[in-house]
Tab-separated table of C-alpha atoms and ligand atoms in Angstrom:
chain	number	residue	atom	x	y	z
A	1	MET	CA	11.698	23.941	57.441
A	2	GLU	CA	9.841	21.079	55.920
A	3	ALA	CA	6.216	20.407	57.394
A	4	VAL	CA	5.290	17.177	58.889
A	5	GLU	CA	1.906	15.476	57.796
A	6	PHE	CA	0.037	13.807	60.591
A	7	PRO	CA	-2.632	11.338	59.866
A	8	PRO	CA	-6.231	12.738	59.515
A	9	SER	CA	-7.022	11.895	63.100
A	10	LEU	CA	-9.364	13.618	65.549
A	11	TRP	CA	-6.517	14.365	67.739
A	12	ALA	CA	-4.595	16.314	64.769
A	13	ALA	CA	-7.786	18.270	64.304
A	14	THR	CA	-8.272	19.071	68.048
A	15	ALA	CA	-4.818	19.096	69.974
A	16	PRO	CA	-3.179	22.452	70.841
A	17	GLU	CA	-0.645	23.468	67.925
A	18	ARG	CA	2.878	22.984	68.488
A	19	LYS	CA	5.611	24.676	66.682
A	20	LEU	CA	8.076	22.383	65.141
A	21	ALA	CA	11.533	22.584	66.875
A	22	ALA	CA	14.479	22.901	64.660
A	23	PRO	CA	16.407	19.710	63.496
A	24	LEU	CA	19.882	18.733	64.882
A	25	THR	CA	22.531	20.109	62.734
A	26	GLY	CA	26.247	20.242	63.411
A	27	SER	CA	27.807	18.597	66.492
A	28	ALA	CA	26.275	18.556	69.985
A	29	GLU	CA	26.891	16.733	73.389
A	30	THR	CA	24.431	15.922	75.931
A	31	ASP	CA	24.326	13.747	78.907
A	32	ILE	CA	21.276	11.521	77.914
A	33	ALA	CA	20.197	11.105	74.512
A	34	ILE	CA	16.751	9.916	73.691
A	35	ILE	CA	15.703	8.569	70.284
A	36	GLY	CA	11.928	8.859	69.859
A	37	GLY	CA	9.561	11.751	70.848
A	38	GLY	CA	6.377	9.682	72.005
A	39	PHE	CA	5.320	9.241	75.532
A	40	THR	CA	8.319	6.938	76.412
A	41	GLY	CA	10.896	9.484	75.164
A	42	LEU	CA	9.100	12.541	76.569
A	43	SER	CA	8.514	11.000	79.809
A	44	ALA	CA	12.032	10.172	80.096
A	45	ALA	CA	13.076	13.501	79.159
A	46	ILE	CA	11.041	15.169	81.866
A	47	GLU	CA	12.518	12.569	84.449
A	48	ALA	CA	16.123	13.136	83.076
A	49	ALA	CA	15.750	16.892	83.378
A	50	ARG	CA	14.399	16.437	86.824
A	51	GLN	CA	17.420	14.324	87.912
A	52	GLY	CA	19.556	17.421	86.885
A	53	LYS	CA	20.783	15.807	83.769
A	54	SER	CA	21.303	17.541	80.484
A	55	VAL	CA	18.953	15.571	78.027
A	56	THR	CA	18.304	15.898	74.291
A	57	VAL	CA	15.542	14.147	72.222
A	58	LEU	CA	15.859	13.417	68.693
A	59	GLU	CA	12.328	12.692	66.913
A	60	GLY	CA	12.473	11.769	63.223
A	61	LYS	CA	9.040	13.365	62.370
A	62	ALA	CA	7.379	15.398	65.007
A	63	VAL	CA	6.459	15.003	68.664
A	64	GLY	CA	3.529	12.500	68.793
A	65	TRP	CA	3.645	11.574	65.295
A	66	GLY	CA	3.971	7.902	66.201
A	67	ALA	CA	1.715	5.505	68.134
A	68	SER	CA	1.351	8.225	71.039
A	69	GLY	CA	-0.426	10.729	68.873
A	70	ARG	CA	-2.675	8.095	66.985
A	71	ASN	CA	-4.156	5.920	69.708
A	72	ASN	CA	-7.464	5.544	71.357
A	73	GLY	CA	-6.064	7.441	74.310
A	74	GLN	CA	-7.234	4.951	76.874
A	75	VAL	CA	-5.112	5.066	80.022
A	76	ILE	CA	-4.941	1.383	81.140
A	77	PRO	CA	-2.860	0.199	84.128
A	78	ILE	CA	-3.301	-3.533	82.982
A	79	LEU	CA	-1.690	-5.518	80.250
A	80	THR	CA	-3.385	-7.535	77.482
A	81	SER	CA	-1.992	-10.883	78.454
A	82	ALA	CA	1.008	-10.234	80.660
A	83	GLU	CA	-0.580	-11.296	83.924
A	84	PRO	CA	0.952	-10.183	87.358
A	85	ASP	CA	1.964	-13.583	88.498
A	86	VAL	CA	3.714	-14.445	85.367
A	87	TRP	CA	5.814	-11.260	85.604
A	88	VAL	CA	7.093	-12.427	88.992
A	89	LYS	CA	7.715	-15.894	87.601
A	90	ARG	CA	9.683	-14.761	84.711
A	91	TYR	CA	11.600	-12.095	86.138
A	92	GLY	CA	11.744	-12.411	90.050
A	93	ALA	CA	12.151	-9.226	91.816
A	94	ALA	CA	12.394	-7.095	88.812
A	95	GLY	CA	9.115	-8.633	87.601
A	96	GLU	CA	7.434	-7.921	90.887
A	97	ARG	CA	8.766	-4.134	90.522
A	98	MET	CA	7.263	-4.187	86.949
A	99	VAL	CA	3.731	-5.255	88.452
A	100	GLY	CA	4.121	-2.340	90.680
A	101	LEU	CA	4.819	0.034	87.772
A	102	ILE	CA	1.939	-1.321	85.723
A	103	GLY	CA	-0.528	-1.130	88.451
A	104	ASN	CA	0.844	2.512	89.317
A	105	SER	CA	0.970	3.583	85.588
A	106	ALA	CA	-2.316	5.252	85.265
A	107	ASN	CA	-1.756	7.146	88.359
A	108	ILE	CA	1.787	8.133	87.265
A	109	LEU	CA	0.295	9.542	83.880
A	110	PHE	CA	-2.475	11.435	85.308
A	111	ASP	CA	-0.453	12.777	88.282
A	112	LEU	CA	1.960	14.245	85.361
A	113	VAL	CA	-0.732	15.900	83.606
A	114	ARG	CA	-1.953	17.598	86.884
A	115	GLU	CA	1.612	18.641	87.811
A	116	PHE	CA	2.163	20.533	84.662
A	117	ASP	CA	-1.318	21.500	84.092
A	118	MET	CA	-1.101	19.772	80.581
A	119	GLN	CA	-4.158	20.820	78.231
A	120	ALA	CA	-4.808	16.968	77.429
A	121	GLU	CA	-8.455	16.700	78.147
A	122	ALA	CA	-7.549	14.158	80.748
A	123	GLU	CA	-10.456	12.296	82.539
A	124	GLN	CA	-9.627	9.902	85.244
A	125	SER	CA	-12.768	8.391	85.103
A	126	GLY	CA	-11.788	4.628	85.383
A	127	TRP	CA	-11.286	1.768	83.012
A	128	PHE	CA	-13.710	-0.843	82.397
A	129	GLN	CA	-13.148	-4.368	80.678
A	130	PRO	CA	-16.514	-5.912	80.270
A	131	ALA	CA	-16.655	-9.674	79.700
A	132	HIS	CA	-18.183	-10.807	76.362
A	133	SER	CA	-19.310	-14.256	77.439
A	134	PRO	CA	-20.209	-15.754	80.816
A	135	GLY	CA	-16.952	-17.705	80.907
A	136	ARG	CA	-14.947	-14.510	80.452
A	137	VAL	CA	-16.576	-13.242	83.509
A	138	LYS	CA	-14.729	-15.948	85.342
A	139	LEU	CA	-11.610	-14.942	83.824
A	140	SER	CA	-12.284	-11.154	84.752
A	141	GLN	CA	-12.664	-12.525	88.491
A	142	MET	CA	-9.348	-14.232	88.255
A	143	ARG	CA	-7.691	-11.125	87.115
A	144	VAL	CA	-9.430	-8.907	89.591
A	145	ASP	CA	-8.065	-11.395	92.242
A	146	ALA	CA	-4.597	-11.185	90.938
A	147	TRP	CA	-4.270	-7.461	90.809
A	148	ARG	CA	-5.852	-7.260	94.246
A	149	ARG	CA	-3.155	-9.759	95.516
A	150	PHE	CA	-0.607	-7.246	94.559
A	151	GLY	CA	-2.541	-4.306	96.196
A	152	PHE	CA	-4.102	-2.709	93.241
A	153	PRO	CA	-7.921	-1.539	93.114
A	154	ALA	CA	-9.485	-3.813	90.772
A	155	GLU	CA	-13.149	-4.758	91.133
A	156	LEU	CA	-15.672	-7.380	89.404
A	157	LYS	CA	-18.728	-5.733	88.393
A	158	SER	CA	-21.873	-8.078	88.206
A	159	ALA	CA	-24.116	-8.144	84.953
A	160	GLU	CA	-26.299	-5.551	86.740
A	161	GLU	CA	-23.734	-2.968	87.471
A	162	THR	CA	-22.224	-3.453	83.937
A	163	ARG	CA	-25.528	-2.673	82.592
A	164	GLU	CA	-25.722	0.720	84.618
A	165	ILE	CA	-21.913	1.633	83.619
A	166	LEU	CA	-22.488	0.856	79.968
A	167	GLY	CA	-26.164	1.612	79.398
A	168	THR	CA	-26.608	-1.716	77.671
A	169	ASP	CA	-26.872	-5.443	78.558
A	170	PHE	CA	-24.621	-6.528	75.648
A	171	TRP	CA	-21.940	-7.474	78.017
A	172	TYR	CA	-22.046	-10.033	81.034
A	173	GLY	CA	-20.039	-8.301	83.884
A	174	GLY	CA	-16.386	-7.498	84.150
A	175	MET	CA	-13.446	-6.068	85.670
A	176	TYR	CA	-13.100	-2.328	86.472
A	177	ASN	CA	-10.113	-0.229	87.673
A	178	PRO	CA	-10.859	3.344	89.010
A	179	THR	CA	-7.386	4.712	88.277
A	180	GLY	CA	-7.617	4.417	84.464
A	181	GLY	CA	-9.483	6.926	82.236
A	182	HIS	CA	-8.575	8.688	78.900
A	183	ILE	CA	-6.549	11.474	77.337
A	184	ASN	CA	-6.446	13.393	73.980
A	185	PRO	CA	-2.978	11.424	73.206
A	186	LEU	CA	-1.574	13.961	70.648
A	187	ALA	CA	-2.739	16.798	73.116
A	188	LEU	CA	-0.738	14.959	76.200
A	189	ALA	CA	2.544	14.424	73.905
A	190	ARG	CA	2.481	17.969	73.073
A	191	GLY	CA	1.930	18.745	76.741
A	192	MET	CA	4.840	16.476	77.672
A	193	ALA	CA	7.091	17.980	75.243
A	194	LYS	CA	6.277	21.512	76.566
A	195	ALA	CA	6.901	20.342	80.267
A	196	ALA	CA	10.330	18.651	79.245
A	197	GLU	CA	11.470	21.914	77.444
A	198	GLY	CA	10.262	24.043	80.500
A	199	LEU	CA	12.541	21.870	82.746
A	200	GLY	CA	15.587	22.541	80.131
A	201	ALA	CA	15.309	19.391	77.929
A	202	VAL	CA	16.359	19.983	74.239
A	203	ILE	CA	13.947	18.556	71.477
A	204	HIS	CA	14.845	18.262	67.836
A	205	GLU	CA	12.238	17.316	65.435
A	206	LEU	CA	12.665	16.242	61.884
A	207	SER	CA	15.945	14.477	63.004
A	208	PRO	CA	15.676	10.888	62.155
A	209	VAL	CA	18.646	8.883	63.726
A	210	THR	CA	20.478	7.069	61.064
A	211	SER	CA	22.637	5.069	63.464
A	212	TYR	CA	23.693	5.041	67.162
A	213	LYS	CA	27.133	3.435	68.206
A	214	ARG	CA	29.215	3.139	71.313
A	215	GLU	CA	32.631	5.047	70.571
A	216	GLY	CA	34.908	4.738	73.680
A	217	ALA	CA	33.053	5.793	76.796
A	218	GLN	CA	30.316	7.562	74.692
A	219	TRP	CA	27.226	7.247	72.369
A	220	VAL	CA	27.506	8.734	68.999
A	221	ILE	CA	24.321	9.172	67.435
A	222	ARG	CA	23.996	10.372	63.892
A	223	THR	CA	21.046	12.218	62.056
A	224	PRO	CA	21.205	13.531	58.216
A	225	GLU	CA	22.594	16.820	59.548
A	226	GLY	CA	24.283	16.347	62.814
A	227	THR	CA	25.972	14.425	65.334
A	228	LEU	CA	25.129	13.821	68.767
A	229	LYS	CA	27.334	12.592	71.637
A	230	ALA	CA	25.861	11.342	74.780
A	231	ARG	CA	26.907	9.367	77.928
A	232	ALA	CA	23.677	7.599	78.027
A	233	LEU	CA	21.160	6.515	75.503
A	234	ILE	CA	17.289	5.710	75.574
A	235	LEU	CA	16.012	4.315	72.404
A	236	ALA	CA	12.294	5.025	72.561
A	237	THR	CA	11.070	4.124	68.947
A	238	ASN	CA	8.837	1.171	69.993
A	239	ALA	CA	6.543	-0.154	67.237
A	240	TYR	CA	8.013	2.712	64.825
A	241	THR	CA	11.669	1.136	65.258
A	242	GLY	CA	12.043	-0.078	61.633
A	243	GLU	CA	9.552	2.408	59.902
A	244	LEU	CA	11.786	5.638	59.577
A	245	ILE	CA	15.327	4.034	59.245
A	246	PRO	CA	15.083	0.315	58.913
A	247	SER	CA	18.802	-0.019	59.701
A	248	LEU	CA	18.373	1.779	63.088
A	249	ALA	CA	18.142	-1.265	65.381
A	250	PRO	CA	17.089	-4.379	63.060
A	251	ARG	CA	17.287	-7.050	66.128
A	252	LEU	CA	14.922	-4.927	67.928
A	253	ALA	CA	12.584	-3.986	65.067
A	254	LYS	CA	12.285	-7.650	64.140
A	255	SER	CA	11.386	-8.625	67.825
A	256	ILE	CA	7.951	-7.235	67.146
A	257	VAL	CA	5.381	-7.204	64.336
A	258	PRO	CA	3.944	-3.868	63.419
A	259	VAL	CA	0.227	-4.294	63.115
A	260	LEU	CA	-2.109	-1.743	61.926
A	261	SER	CA	-4.932	-0.447	64.330
A	262	TRP	CA	-7.580	1.550	62.943
A	263	GLN	CA	-9.259	4.455	65.004
A	264	MET	CA	-12.332	6.697	64.303
A	265	SER	CA	-14.597	9.164	65.906
A	266	THR	CA	-18.519	9.832	65.690
A	267	GLU	CA	-20.135	13.106	65.562
A	268	PRO	CA	-20.673	14.439	69.048
A	269	LEU	CA	-23.643	12.739	70.760
A	270	GLY	CA	-26.674	14.773	71.935
A	271	ASP	CA	-27.265	15.052	75.670
A	272	ASN	CA	-30.100	12.485	75.715
A	273	LEU	CA	-27.816	9.804	74.030
A	274	ARG	CA	-24.948	10.998	76.194
A	275	SER	CA	-26.761	10.332	79.611
A	276	LYS	CA	-27.730	6.971	78.490
A	277	ILE	CA	-24.496	5.623	76.857
A	278	LEU	CA	-21.565	5.216	79.222
A	279	PRO	CA	-22.929	7.817	81.504
A	280	GLY	CA	-19.806	7.648	83.774
A	281	ARG	CA	-17.276	8.407	80.821
A	282	GLN	CA	-15.048	5.352	81.595
A	283	ALA	CA	-12.585	4.056	78.974
A	284	VAL	CA	-13.825	0.636	77.610
A	285	SER	CA	-12.137	-2.069	75.918
A	286	ASP	CA	-13.788	-5.694	76.375
A	287	THR	CA	-12.525	-8.880	76.482
A	288	ARG	CA	-12.449	-10.046	72.782
A	289	GLY	CA	-9.273	-10.538	70.921
A	290	ASP	CA	-11.047	-8.936	68.038
A	291	LEU	CA	-11.448	-5.960	70.495
A	292	ARG	CA	-14.455	-3.812	70.886
A	293	PHE	CA	-13.433	-0.365	72.473
A	294	PHE	CA	-14.736	3.209	73.066
A	295	ARG	CA	-14.531	6.297	74.910
A	296	TYR	CA	-15.834	9.750	74.567
A	297	ASP	CA	-13.872	12.801	73.835
A	298	ALA	CA	-14.080	16.118	75.445
A	299	ARG	CA	-16.796	16.985	72.854
A	300	ASN	CA	-18.745	14.051	73.335
A	301	ARG	CA	-17.794	12.087	70.501
A	302	LEU	CA	-17.423	8.342	70.730
A	303	ILE	CA	-13.781	7.287	69.775
A	304	THR	CA	-13.843	3.711	68.554
A	305	GLY	CA	-12.047	1.507	66.059
A	306	GLY	CA	-11.025	-2.105	64.921
A	307	ALA	CA	-9.230	-4.225	62.631
A	308	VAL	CA	-10.183	-6.190	59.494
A	309	MET	CA	-8.334	-8.690	57.393
A	310	GLY	CA	-6.916	-7.910	53.802
A	311	SER	CA	-5.707	-4.576	52.343
A	312	TYR	CA	-8.852	-3.878	50.007
A	313	ASP	CA	-10.682	-0.788	50.802
A	314	ILE	CA	-9.667	-1.186	54.477
A	315	ALA	CA	-10.465	2.159	55.725
A	316	ASN	CA	-14.089	1.944	54.641
A	317	ARG	CA	-14.428	-1.632	55.682
A	318	VAL	CA	-13.144	-1.131	59.130
A	319	ARG	CA	-15.380	2.142	59.402
A	320	ARG	CA	-18.464	-0.004	58.700
A	321	LYS	CA	-17.440	-2.858	60.869
A	322	ALA	CA	-16.995	-0.597	63.926
A	323	ALA	CA	-20.021	1.618	63.269
A	324	GLN	CA	-21.855	-1.775	63.222
A	325	SER	CA	-20.383	-2.892	66.370
A	326	LEU	CA	-21.434	0.132	68.293
A	327	ALA	CA	-24.914	-0.153	66.880
A	328	GLU	CA	-25.199	-3.962	67.878
A	329	ALA	CA	-24.116	-2.772	71.477
A	330	PHE	CA	-26.116	0.681	71.833
A	331	PRO	CA	-29.370	0.383	69.493
A	332	ASP	CA	-30.754	3.700	70.271
A	333	LEU	CA	-27.388	5.185	68.822
A	334	GLY	CA	-28.110	3.552	65.384
A	335	VAL	CA	-25.327	3.321	62.779
A	336	PRO	CA	-23.105	6.282	63.668
A	337	GLU	CA	-21.351	8.182	60.813
A	338	MET	CA	-17.661	8.629	61.437
A	339	THR	CA	-16.062	11.860	61.079
A	340	HIS	CA	-12.353	11.033	61.300
A	341	VAL	CA	-10.636	7.720	60.412
A	342	TRP	CA	-6.986	7.078	60.760
A	343	SER	CA	-4.456	4.278	61.768
A	344	GLY	CA	-1.123	3.469	63.417
A	345	TYR	CA	1.113	0.686	64.379
A	346	ILE	CA	0.867	-1.456	67.348
A	347	GLY	CA	4.068	-3.372	68.225
A	348	MET	CA	3.115	-7.061	68.949
A	349	ASN	CA	5.312	-9.761	69.862
A	350	TRP	CA	4.699	-13.621	70.388
A	351	ASP	CA	3.621	-13.636	73.793
A	352	ARG	CA	2.321	-9.993	74.159
A	353	PHE	CA	4.919	-9.250	77.056
A	354	PRO	CA	6.607	-5.826	76.701
A	355	ARG	CA	10.354	-6.234	76.534
A	356	VAL	CA	13.094	-4.111	78.365
A	357	HIS	CA	16.505	-4.365	76.621
A	358	ARG	CA	20.162	-3.186	77.372
A	359	LEU	CA	21.869	-1.673	74.290
A	360	GLY	CA	25.098	-1.431	75.967
A	361	PRO	CA	26.823	0.484	78.806
A	362	ASP	CA	24.300	3.215	79.974
A	363	GLY	CA	21.942	2.374	76.746
A	364	TRP	CA	18.354	1.273	77.465
A	365	ALA	CA	15.294	0.433	75.267
A	366	TRP	CA	11.633	-0.862	75.631
A	367	ILE	CA	9.664	-2.502	72.845
A	368	GLY	CA	6.371	-4.416	72.288
A	369	CYS	CA	3.556	-2.247	73.872
A	370	ASN	CA	0.949	-4.880	72.390
A	371	GLY	CA	-1.685	-2.092	72.316
A	372	ARG	CA	-1.163	-1.079	75.686
A	373	GLY	CA	1.359	1.640	75.946
A	374	VAL	CA	-0.112	4.991	76.815
A	375	ALA	CA	0.110	4.413	80.691
A	376	LEU	CA	3.050	1.991	80.292
A	377	GLY	CA	5.124	3.947	77.884
A	378	THR	CA	4.930	7.056	80.359
A	379	ALA	CA	5.696	4.988	83.394
A	380	LEU	CA	8.722	3.240	81.706
A	381	GLY	CA	10.048	6.079	80.198
A	382	ARG	CA	10.442	7.486	83.646
A	383	GLU	CA	12.133	4.239	84.947
A	384	LEU	CA	14.429	4.216	81.856
A	385	ALA	CA	15.502	7.799	82.622
A	386	ARG	CA	16.242	6.797	86.293
A	387	ALA	CA	18.412	3.899	84.972
A	388	ALA	CA	20.305	6.388	82.701
A	389	SER	CA	20.737	8.923	85.187
A	390	GLY	CA	22.625	6.108	87.292
A	391	ILE	CA	20.076	4.870	89.613
A	392	ASP	CA	20.747	1.166	90.469
A	393	GLU	CA	18.701	-0.953	88.120
A	394	ASN	CA	18.106	-3.215	90.928
A	395	GLU	CA	15.880	-0.392	92.438
A	396	LEU	CA	13.978	-0.109	89.201
A	397	ALA	CA	11.178	-1.859	87.401
A	398	LEU	CA	13.355	-3.118	84.572
A	399	PRO	CA	13.009	-6.859	83.732
A	400	VAL	CA	15.898	-7.032	81.354
A	401	SER	CA	15.991	-9.639	78.564
A	402	GLU	CA	17.687	-10.328	75.086
A	403	PRO	CA	15.791	-9.188	72.030
A	404	GLN	CA	14.259	-12.392	70.285
A	405	PRO	CA	13.706	-11.438	66.554
A	406	PHE	CA	11.202	-13.354	64.579
A	407	PRO	CA	13.329	-15.886	62.388
A	408	VAL	CA	11.264	-15.163	59.110
A	409	HIS	CA	10.273	-11.494	60.160
A	410	ALA	CA	8.994	-10.338	56.545
A	411	ALA	CA	6.553	-13.361	56.054
A	412	VAL	CA	5.285	-13.082	59.810
A	413	ARG	CA	4.647	-9.455	59.140
A	414	ARG	CA	2.745	-10.304	56.001
A	415	LEU	CA	0.717	-12.911	57.765
A	416	ALA	CA	-0.047	-10.747	60.794
A	417	PRO	CA	-3.440	-9.739	59.642
A	418	THR	CA	-4.653	-13.258	59.565
A	419	TYR	CA	-4.049	-13.458	63.347
A	420	LEU	CA	-7.402	-11.489	63.579
A	421	ALA	CA	-9.422	-14.557	62.066
A	422	TRP	CA	-7.680	-16.729	64.871
A	423	LEU	CA	-8.663	-14.347	67.361
A	424	LYS	CA	-12.225	-14.069	66.162
A	425	ARG	CA	-12.586	-17.978	66.470
A	426	LYS	CA	-11.203	-17.897	69.834
A	427	ASP	CA	-13.741	-15.138	71.043
A	428	LEU	CA	-16.353	-17.559	70.308
A	429	SER	CA	-15.378	-20.219	72.519
A	430	GLU	CA	-15.144	-20.149	76.424
A	431	PRO	CA	-11.782	-19.961	77.883
A	432	LYS	CA	-10.349	-23.162	79.521
A	433	LEU	CA	-9.844	-22.218	83.049
B	501	FAD	C1	-3.874	2.989	66.513
B	501	FAD	C2	-3.454	2.818	68.055
B	501	FAD	C3	-4.315	2.548	68.932
B	501	FAD	C4	-3.922	2.611	70.329
B	501	FAD	N1	-4.592	2.571	71.537
B	501	FAD	C5	-4.079	2.390	72.973
B	501	FAD	C6	-4.731	2.893	73.991
B	501	FAD	O1	-6.018	3.108	73.892
B	501	FAD	N2	-4.312	2.458	75.064
B	501	FAD	C7	-2.929	2.232	75.186
B	501	FAD	O2	-2.582	2.205	76.382
B	501	FAD	N3	-2.123	1.992	74.348
B	501	FAD	C8	-2.651	2.198	72.962
B	501	FAD	N4	-1.878	2.131	72.006
B	501	FAD	C9	-0.369	1.836	72.187
B	501	FAD	C10	0.083	3.344	72.446
B	501	FAD	O3	-0.356	4.283	71.760
B	501	FAD	C11	1.621	2.893	72.324
B	501	FAD	O4	2.160	2.006	73.012
B	501	FAD	C12	2.533	4.010	72.869
B	501	FAD	O5	2.100	5.302	72.313
B	501	FAD	C13	3.786	4.004	72.554
B	501	FAD	O6	4.700	5.176	72.741
B	501	FAD	P1	6.121	5.339	72.506
B	501	FAD	O7	6.580	6.601	72.942
B	501	FAD	O8	6.802	4.171	73.179
B	501	FAD	O9	6.021	5.083	71.000
B	501	FAD	P2	5.701	6.035	69.834
B	501	FAD	O10	4.591	7.014	70.355
B	501	FAD	O11	5.390	5.207	68.572
B	501	FAD	O12	6.963	6.915	69.392
B	501	FAD	C14	8.169	6.665	68.658
B	501	FAD	C15	8.575	7.749	67.896
B	501	FAD	O13	9.980	7.260	67.613
B	501	FAD	C16	10.152	7.984	66.245
B	501	FAD	N5	11.159	7.558	65.660
B	501	FAD	C17	11.228	6.227	64.933
B	501	FAD	N6	12.253	5.903	64.477
B	501	FAD	C18	13.143	7.013	64.466
B	501	FAD	C19	14.484	7.477	64.183
B	501	FAD	N7	15.059	6.695	63.305
B	501	FAD	N8	14.943	8.683	64.644
B	501	FAD	C20	14.245	9.564	65.484
B	501	FAD	N9	12.810	9.104	65.866
B	501	FAD	C21	12.503	8.035	65.274
B	501	FAD	C22	8.681	7.980	65.716
B	501	FAD	O14	8.608	9.039	64.650
B	501	FAD	C23	7.828	8.098	66.891
B	501	FAD	O15	7.591	9.459	66.982
B	501	FAD	C24	-2.348	2.314	70.603
B	501	FAD	C25	-1.493	2.315	69.373
B	501	FAD	C26	-2.078	2.506	68.214
B	501	FAD	C27	-1.019	2.582	66.911
């Protein structure tokens, strides 16, 4: 069987090994077919198996090869700009259920890790969003109030408390959520796959789906070597929807722009620095559009990253930028060397709202993580599996909408990196509240 090359990430170097499952060959039948073996697809497989359904996952490369194995591993129960009140305004009761799902999403993920004793280096140490300007503290306050109105445990931290949490006075205050934290993402994906298989789910890797089609009362899903027939279908390919097989679901693929996000890790920090910088080991992403973010891994490395414009020498430029950003915030650290540098696609859409779509009878998908899909993908995977298992969608957090492809997708994709320049300019001014 051919091998799958993973990006040179810290996660690929540290996650427990997984033996590749055999590709789909010949004809097979299942009740629920899932395309994509990331957090969404694997969480859906666990839930479908729990609902007593036969379930088969088809993954084009390997479990966790997409965004799920490449991300920063921050488990965040809050989205970038999709605020709770706006969900309700847009989608009514389904929007309100979605707010509940997002607010519970970190707990859903950590509970799953605990239930199956997954070796995923999980730390439910909280998530903190420090404000990078005094005006952003007001924004943090508004977001805290909004989430608390829906019953979720968001807290505003003062400048003093922020200094204690981070070990620096680089930020001005911010929003804290105690249910967040971080994981080793590839280890989590492999842990989920093991849990799903333990419950009877079938996983085929190296099985890129070339087409799916409704034929009579069934979905017929084709790979280069096999055909799978299923009553229900979940498409869980997210930002990678158009990357392996461009013709798989072109309308969905064109409803997002895949944007490269770079990640990297420092050497393990010594005890002295470790106790001064971020002593509580929270996951941190600030209020900038040109985001500053970091967290520790299990070996006390700081995992951070960023984005730069243009394609020339990109890995080195982003490495220097991220190292400088850490040094600016934590002068005692100096400019750290980075041991691993890697990247992956984030699926952005125009308003940064994730979308749930109906593909046909008993066919579901979600797309558009906008950089916040670790907790959300895990929670939505469970929800999609419940819908596919026959639970009334009116009881579920599934605010369904029609795909809205970008009209000149190729051009938008080419221009996407310039979005960063706009975000950087926005970061310099205070928000109008
Ligand atoms: C660099 C980076 C950093 C991020 N950091 C964070 C973070 O810290 N916190 C956070 O909340 N979110 C973060 N995200 C977003 C988060 O990782 C994703 O939203 C989440 O992992 C999406 O999971 P998924 O299962 O929906 O999709 P994926 O994990 O992308 O899985 C999709 C799978 O579908 C497969 N596939 C594609 N086409 C086919 C086909 N034709 N047939 C079969 N299989 C196919 C792919 O191989 C892939 O494995 C980050 C993303 C990236 C890229």
